[in-house]
Amino acid sequence: MSSIREDLMELMRKEDYVPLPSEEISKQLKLSHDKAKKLERIIKEMLRDGSIAKVKGNAYCLPYSADLISGTLQFLKNGCAILEPENRQDATAHIRYFVRAENTSTAMHGDYVLCRVMSGTGRFDNEAEIRRHFREHGKEEINVRVIRILKRGNATIVGTLQKSKYHFYIVPDNPRIIQDILVPDPKKTKTRPMPTVNDKVAVRLIEWKQRHLNPQGEIVRVFGRMLDPQVEYQSILYKFNLDPDFSRPVIGEVEQISQKVTDEQRNGRLDIRHVFTITIDPDDAKDFDDALSIENLPNGNTRIGVHIADVSAYVTANGELDKEARKRGNSTYLVGTVIPMLPHALSNGICSLVEREDRLTKSVFFTFDKNHRIINRELANTVINSSKRLTYQQAYAFLRTDNLEEIKKMPLPAAHETGYTGKALNKLSSKELGKLQSTIRTFWFYAERMRRERMKGGSLDLDMPEVKIHVDEKGYPSRIERVQHDESHQLIEEFMLKANEEVAGRIDRAHMPGIYRVHDDPDPLKLQDLREYLMTMGIKTGDLTHIGEVKKFLSFIDSQPESYIFKVAFLRSLKKACYRASPDGHYGLQKKDYCHFTSPIRRYADLVMHRLFDRLLLKEGADSVRKDKLPPSYRIGQLTEISEHISGTEKNSAEAERESSKIKLLQFFKREAESKQKTVFTALITDLQNHGMFIELTESMAFGFIHVSTIRDDLYVLNQHRTALVGRRHKQQYKLGQEIKVITDHVDLFKREIDFRIAEQPENKSRKR
């Protein structure tokens, strides 16, 4: 039976519908007296959430029928904004809804608003009219203005307390919140501890009604001095609603879990503790949830096992632990620390695959024949005992260095940065080192072949270098290094991808519900925009809606000095991957079935798939599943709800992680700007403007700007193609993609901008005169 809300929406979608008052709508829907009263309440709710709009004469219609559109505002630093519609249809996917600064009313970044299409843009009653309008006029940008704020994006805002001659105010951390927020004199409030200028605080907004006046608020929390590591950490937790602590009921449930694998738990599992098994992770890994094993079978075949920590053996469905893990959705990795999805006793304890300890795992085995082809795949619940914890750097050394004495010299990761250091390599015998070396090289032998096959099958090489910010024991950034995605990373990646694909495919083929990792095909119009941008750079491509042309393009730019810039531009034209309860394919990998299975310590999606793994084993008649431990089944509706929720928590965590990295970069470069001994950095020019050039440091990948006024040897102007700044007198050029040497000039903590200048410039004597 349909609801009143659904019936109302169906009525308004009819082509012959004209705006009607609530009394007429009630008659059209043939509602009883009681349901007519309920309709009034529903109309008020729908007006508040922007589902419908009110027009003259107290009549109601869908927003598009009245040139109205609802969505979320994304502000730009210049005060203008872009409206992201809530329910964007295919026909409007390429439309950009632009809000000029004077038309933003009292809206702020992240607010959910109702906007009216500006006169002269056109009125759209349906998708056909939208298509016709843009075909005839060729416009892809619609100007709109905010007419109502339906919901504030931020009830509280984190920022820094400042003082003018007459007022105290808060400068928001987010530079897209362009308004300073006035607050009362801290001495006249009850806020304790009493904040002082340059303190990081949280402010609760008071209703803001007049755009020409600054918004007002009241300080509700004081974190401490700006840029202090602990203060910034606490402010990020507050801003993104992250909690490093767990409730008493959750801890109580954890305390019932043994920190040793028991005989009862081993019962019924495939025991492979005797099989040589290792883990390979970053230096600063806090937990270890995947391992690889290798067996040389009597018939000459090789069996490689992918072993994943069996978190589902400890986290009971719908228990306190499970509810908390689902709520968090995933772990959040801030610089120097982690906000775990699971308590420390699990994530760093019994579920972490540390050296020389029995651990419960779920395993995917791949058997390779003498021709190195996969001839068999097996799934099982297992118990393992890891022989060695290696870092990526150590694994790379085993791959590339023959001299074991040199490998012995490799240091352990810093104890304060990692959850477990592992045994030092110089404590191992030559025989143990030799076995590690031969094992890792065998792993890479097979991984390299799987990688080639994957790329040949259409998978895209979208690997990008990462930045690792190291902190000292007080939390201040000590150094920044660029982490290359080398063979040691690729080795692990290939086996994890293979395991994820295998589990997803088998669950799909068994017609079981699941949570899949989905990456939708890109919007063709965005790919066309990319083609046009590349043409301005002198690069011609084929039709990028064809995967073959994309691979040609990616292969070509790998040989170009500006490859990083072009790859970033391509990535920005793609859609974001998400979780979905249907196997809708993965564009980047070019896989039909793909899921996340290999990181259940830090992702709830993987934990759900582990429970489905047991049901799959039972369905396939495997021996390593205990019916008395079988988790409950999931309905498709439950998995849809979970998928939407964890896609949201993943996005929130990604934003928190970016914020954490940005703050550490600001701390690092502020010290550089204040230092008398300047460090010279290598940078790439990524964009050019009349007033200067945007750059990215090659090692730290930090973004910055060089103003033309700081280039002293000539007067530089932008050429007509906007591809170079050219000196008027000496004709020296700074080109897009060019590598240059720079030093830190200034850091604006409020705008979160870093300014650089060219290193070792010759003085222009004629200009000085």
JSON list of C-alpha atoms in Angstrom, two decimals, residues 430-547:
[
{"chain": "A", "resi": 430, "resn": "SER", "atom": "CA", "xyz": [71.47, -16.31, 7.11]},
{"chain": "A", "resi": 431, "resn": "LYS", "atom": "CA", "xyz": [69.24, -19.31, 6.47]},
{"chain": "A", "resi": 432, "resn": "GLU", "atom": "CA", "xyz": [66.16, -17.40, 7.70]},
{"chain": "A", "resi": 433, "resn": "LEU", "atom": "CA", "xyz": [67.09, -14.36, 5.62]},
{"chain": "A", "resi": 434, "resn": "GLY", "atom": "CA", "xyz": [67.62, -16.54, 2.56]},
{"chain": "A", "resi": 435, "resn": "LYS", "atom": "CA", "xyz": [64.21, -18.14, 2.96]},
{"chain": "A", "resi": 436, "resn": "LEU", "atom": "CA", "xyz": [62.58, -14.71, 3.27]},
{"chain": "A", "resi": 437, "resn": "GLN", "atom": "CA", "xyz": [64.35, -13.54, 0.14]},
{"chain": "A", "resi": 438, "resn": "SER", "atom": "CA", "xyz": [63.39, -16.56, -1.98]},
{"chain": "A", "resi": 439, "resn": "THR", "atom": "CA", "xyz": [59.79, -16.41, -0.73]},
{"chain": "A", "resi": 440, "resn": "ILE", "atom": "CA", "xyz": [59.33, -12.72, -1.50]},
{"chain": "A", "resi": 441, "resn": "ARG", "atom": "CA", "xyz": [60.85, -13.11, -4.95]},
{"chain": "A", "resi": 442, "resn": "THR", "atom": "CA", "xyz": [58.51, -16.03, -5.65]},
{"chain": "A", "resi": 443, "resn": "PHE", "atom": "CA", "xyz": [55.54, -13.95, -4.53]},
{"chain": "A", "resi": 444, "resn": "TRP", "atom": "CA", "xyz": [56.60, -11.17, -6.91]},
{"chain": "A", "resi": 445, "resn": "PHE", "atom": "CA", "xyz": [57.12, -13.66, -9.75]},
{"chain": "A", "resi": 446, "resn": "TYR", "atom": "CA", "xyz": [53.43, -14.59, -9.61]},
{"chain": "A", "resi": 447, "resn": "ALA", "atom": "CA", "xyz": [52.16, -11.10, -8.67]},
{"chain": "A", "resi": 448, "resn": "GLU", "atom": "CA", "xyz": [53.92, -9.54, -11.65]},
{"chain": "A", "resi": 449, "resn": "ARG", "atom": "CA", "xyz": [52.22, -11.98, -14.01]},
{"chain": "A", "resi": 450, "resn": "MET", "atom": "CA", "xyz": [48.82, -11.36, -12.43]},
{"chain": "A", "resi": 451, "resn": "ARG", "atom": "CA", "xyz": [49.39, -7.63, -12.78]},
{"chain": "A", "resi": 452, "resn": "ARG", "atom": "CA", "xyz": [50.25, -7.94, -16.48]},
{"chain": "A", "resi": 453, "resn": "GLU", "atom": "CA", "xyz": [47.14, -10.04, -17.07]},
{"chain": "A", "resi": 454, "resn": "ARG", "atom": "CA", "xyz": [44.99, -7.54, -15.17]},
{"chain": "A", "resi": 455, "resn": "MET", "atom": "CA", "xyz": [46.29, -4.62, -17.23]},
{"chain": "A", "resi": 456, "resn": "LYS", "atom": "CA", "xyz": [45.84, -6.61, -20.42]},
{"chain": "A", "resi": 457, "resn": "GLY", "atom": "CA", "xyz": [42.23, -7.24, -19.37]},
{"chain": "A", "resi": 458, "resn": "GLY", "atom": "CA", "xyz": [41.51, -3.48, -19.28]},
{"chain": "A", "resi": 459, "resn": "SER", "atom": "CA", "xyz": [42.38, -2.54, -15.70]},
{"chain": "A", "resi": 460, "resn": "LEU", "atom": "CA", "xyz": [43.71, 1.02, -15.44]},
{"chain": "A", "resi": 461, "resn": "ASP", "atom": "CA", "xyz": [47.00, 1.91, -13.78]},
{"chain": "A", "resi": 462, "resn": "LEU", "atom": "CA", "xyz": [45.76, 4.70, -11.52]},
{"chain": "A", "resi": 463, "resn": "ASP", "atom": "CA", "xyz": [48.47, 4.36, -8.87]},
{"chain": "A", "resi": 464, "resn": "MET", "atom": "CA", "xyz": [49.58, 7.72, -7.52]},
{"chain": "A", "resi": 465, "resn": "PRO", "atom": "CA", "xyz": [52.53, 8.46, -5.22]},
{"chain": "A", "resi": 466, "resn": "GLU", "atom": "CA", "xyz": [51.59, 9.06, -1.59]},
{"chain": "A", "resi": 467, "resn": "VAL", "atom": "CA", "xyz": [53.06, 11.30, 1.06]},
{"chain": "A", "resi": 468, "resn": "LYS", "atom": "CA", "xyz": [54.04, 10.07, 4.49]},
{"chain": "A", "resi": 469, "resn": "ILE", "atom": "CA", "xyz": [54.26, 12.72, 7.19]},
{"chain": "A", "resi": 470, "resn": "HIS", "atom": "CA", "xyz": [56.40, 11.54, 10.09]},
{"chain": "A", "resi": 471, "resn": "VAL", "atom": "CA", "xyz": [55.91, 13.10, 13.51]},
{"chain": "A", "resi": 472, "resn": "ASP", "atom": "CA", "xyz": [58.08, 13.20, 16.60]},
{"chain": "A", "resi": 473, "resn": "GLU", "atom": "CA", "xyz": [56.95, 11.92, 19.98]},
{"chain": "A", "resi": 474, "resn": "LYS", "atom": "CA", "xyz": [55.21, 15.23, 20.72]},
{"chain": "A", "resi": 475, "resn": "GLY", "atom": "CA", "xyz": [53.22, 15.07, 17.50]},
{"chain": "A", "resi": 476, "resn": "TYR", "atom": "CA", "xyz": [55.09, 17.76, 15.51]},
{"chain": "A", "resi": 477, "resn": "PRO", "atom": "CA", "xyz": [55.97, 16.93, 11.90]},
{"chain": "A", "resi": 478, "resn": "SER", "atom": "CA", "xyz": [59.62, 15.92, 11.71]},
{"chain": "A", "resi": 479, "resn": "ARG", "atom": "CA", "xyz": [59.97, 14.98, 8.03]},
{"chain": "A", "resi": 480, "resn": "ILE", "atom": "CA", "xyz": [57.90, 14.43, 4.91]},
{"chain": "A", "resi": 481, "resn": "GLU", "atom": "CA", "xyz": [58.66, 11.78, 2.35]},
{"chain": "A", "resi": 482, "resn": "ARG", "atom": "CA", "xyz": [57.14, 10.67, -0.91]},
{"chain": "A", "resi": 483, "resn": "VAL", "atom": "CA", "xyz": [56.19, 6.99, -0.95]},
{"chain": "A", "resi": 484, "resn": "GLN", "atom": "CA", "xyz": [56.47, 5.35, -4.34]},
{"chain": "A", "resi": 485, "resn": "HIS", "atom": "CA", "xyz": [54.11, 2.52, -5.20]},
{"chain": "A", "resi": 486, "resn": "ASP", "atom": "CA", "xyz": [56.97, 0.12, -5.91]},
{"chain": "A", "resi": 487, "resn": "GLU", "atom": "CA", "xyz": [57.05, -3.66, -6.43]},
{"chain": "A", "resi": 488, "resn": "SER", "atom": "CA", "xyz": [56.70, -4.41, -2.72]},
{"chain": "A", "resi": 489, "resn": "HIS", "atom": "CA", "xyz": [53.38, -2.53, -2.66]},
{"chain": "A", "resi": 490, "resn": "GLN", "atom": "CA", "xyz": [52.26, -4.05, -5.96]},
{"chain": "A", "resi": 491, "resn": "LEU", "atom": "CA", "xyz": [53.07, -7.55, -4.69]},
{"chain": "A", "resi": 492, "resn": "ILE", "atom": "CA", "xyz": [50.58, -7.24, -1.83]},
{"chain": "A", "resi": 493, "resn": "GLU", "atom": "CA", "xyz": [48.06, -5.32, -3.93]},
{"chain": "A", "resi": 494, "resn": "GLU", "atom": "CA", "xyz": [47.81, -8.01, -6.61]},
{"chain": "A", "resi": 495, "resn": "PHE", "atom": "CA", "xyz": [47.05, -10.81, -4.19]},
{"chain": "A", "resi": 496, "resn": "MET", "atom": "CA", "xyz": [44.54, -8.70, -2.26]},
{"chain": "A", "resi": 497, "resn": "LEU", "atom": "CA", "xyz": [42.76, -7.68, -5.49]},
{"chain": "A", "resi": 498, "resn": "LYS", "atom": "CA", "xyz": [42.65, -11.31, -6.56]},
{"chain": "A", "resi": 499, "resn": "ALA", "atom": "CA", "xyz": [41.16, -12.40, -3.22]},
{"chain": "A", "resi": 500, "resn": "ASN", "atom": "CA", "xyz": [38.57, -9.60, -3.26]},
{"chain": "A", "resi": 501, "resn": "GLU", "atom": "CA", "xyz": [37.50, -10.50, -6.79]},
{"chain": "A", "resi": 502, "resn": "GLU", "atom": "CA", "xyz": [37.32, -14.22, -6.01]},
{"chain": "A", "resi": 503, "resn": "VAL", "atom": "CA", "xyz": [35.06, -13.74, -2.97]},
{"chain": "A", "resi": 504, "resn": "ALA", "atom": "CA", "xyz": [32.81, -11.23, -4.73]},
{"chain": "A", "resi": 505, "resn": "GLY", "atom": "CA", "xyz": [32.42, -13.43, -7.79]},
{"chain": "A", "resi": 506, "resn": "ARG", "atom": "CA", "xyz": [31.57, -16.55, -5.82]},
{"chain": "A", "resi": 507, "resn": "ILE", "atom": "CA", "xyz": [29.00, -14.78, -3.68]},
{"chain": "A", "resi": 508, "resn": "ASP", "atom": "CA", "xyz": [27.40, -13.27, -6.78]},
{"chain": "A", "resi": 509, "resn": "ARG", "atom": "CA", "xyz": [27.36, -16.59, -8.62]},
{"chain": "A", "resi": 510, "resn": "ALA", "atom": "CA", "xyz": [25.80, -18.23, -5.55]},
{"chain": "A", "resi": 511, "resn": "HIS", "atom": "CA", "xyz": [22.96, -15.65, -5.84]},
{"chain": "A", "resi": 512, "resn": "MET", "atom": "CA", "xyz": [23.68, -14.41, -2.32]},
{"chain": "A", "resi": 513, "resn": "PRO", "atom": "CA", "xyz": [23.28, -10.76, -1.27]},
{"chain": "A", "resi": 514, "resn": "GLY", "atom": "CA", "xyz": [26.50, -8.88, -0.58]},
{"chain": "A", "resi": 515, "resn": "ILE", "atom": "CA", "xyz": [28.21, -5.52, -0.24]},
{"chain": "A", "resi": 516, "resn": "TYR", "atom": "CA", "xyz": [30.20, -4.70, -3.36]},
{"chain": "A", "resi": 517, "resn": "ARG", "atom": "CA", "xyz": [32.80, -2.05, -4.07]},
{"chain": "A", "resi": 518, "resn": "VAL", "atom": "CA", "xyz": [31.38, -0.17, -7.03]},
{"chain": "A", "resi": 519, "resn": "HIS", "atom": "CA", "xyz": [33.10, 2.34, -9.31]},
{"chain": "A", "resi": 520, "resn": "ASP", "atom": "CA", "xyz": [30.63, 3.69, -11.89]},
{"chain": "A", "resi": 521, "resn": "ASP", "atom": "CA", "xyz": [31.64, 4.65, -15.42]},
{"chain": "A", "resi": 522, "resn": "PRO", "atom": "CA", "xyz": [32.63, 8.33, -15.73]},
{"chain": "A", "resi": 523, "resn": "ASP", "atom": "CA", "xyz": [30.30, 10.99, -17.08]},
{"chain": "A", "resi": 524, "resn": "PRO", "atom": "CA", "xyz": [31.00, 11.28, -20.85]},
{"chain": "A", "resi": 525, "resn": "LEU", "atom": "CA", "xyz": [30.69, 15.08, -20.66]},
{"chain": "A", "resi": 526, "resn": "LYS", "atom": "CA", "xyz": [33.41, 15.26, -18.02]},
{"chain": "A", "resi": 527, "resn": "LEU", "atom": "CA", "xyz": [35.64, 13.14, -20.23]},
{"chain": "A", "resi": 528, "resn": "GLN", "atom": "CA", "xyz": [34.90, 15.52, -23.12]},
{"chain": "A", "resi": 529, "resn": "ASP", "atom": "CA", "xyz": [35.90, 18.46, -20.89]},
{"chain": "A", "resi": 530, "resn": "LEU", "atom": "CA", "xyz": [39.13, 16.61, -20.12]},
{"chain": "A", "resi": 531, "resn": "ARG", "atom": "CA", "xyz": [39.81, 16.09, -23.84]},
{"chain": "A", "resi": 532, "resn": "GLU", "atom": "CA", "xyz": [39.34, 19.80, -24.50]},
{"chain": "A", "resi": 533, "resn": "TYR", "atom": "CA", "xyz": [41.67, 20.71, -21.61]},
{"chain": "A", "resi": 534, "resn": "LEU", "atom": "CA", "xyz": [44.32, 18.31, -22.91]},
{"chain": "A", "resi": 535, "resn": "MET", "atom": "CA", "xyz": [44.05, 19.83, -26.39]},
{"chain": "A", "resi": 536, "resn": "THR", "atom": "CA", "xyz": [44.98, 23.22, -24.95]},
{"chain": "A", "resi": 537, "resn": "MET", "atom": "CA", "xyz": [48.11, 21.47, -23.63]},
{"chain": "A", "resi": 538, "resn": "GLY", "atom": "CA", "xyz": [48.90, 20.08, -27.08]},
{"chain": "A", "resi": 539, "resn": "ILE", "atom": "CA", "xyz": [47.77, 16.52, -26.29]},
{"chain": "A", "resi": 540, "resn": "LYS", "atom": "CA", "xyz": [45.28, 14.84, -28.62]},
{"chain": "A", "resi": 541, "resn": "THR", "atom": "CA", "xyz": [43.32, 11.82, -27.41]},
{"chain": "A", "resi": 542, "resn": "GLY", "atom": "CA", "xyz": [40.74, 9.49, -28.86]},
{"chain": "A", "resi": 543, "resn": "ASP", "atom": "CA", "xyz": [37.24, 9.03, -27.49]},
{"chain": "A", "resi": 544, "resn": "LEU", "atom": "CA", "xyz": [37.90, 8.58, -23.76]},
{"chain": "A", "resi": 545, "resn": "THR", "atom": "CA", "xyz": [34.57, 6.83, -23.25]},
{"chain": "A", "resi": 546, "resn": "HIS", "atom": "CA", "xyz": [36.36, 3.79, -24.73]},
{"chain": "A", "resi": 547, "resn": "ILE", "atom": "CA", "xyz": [38.62, 2.07, -22.22]}
]
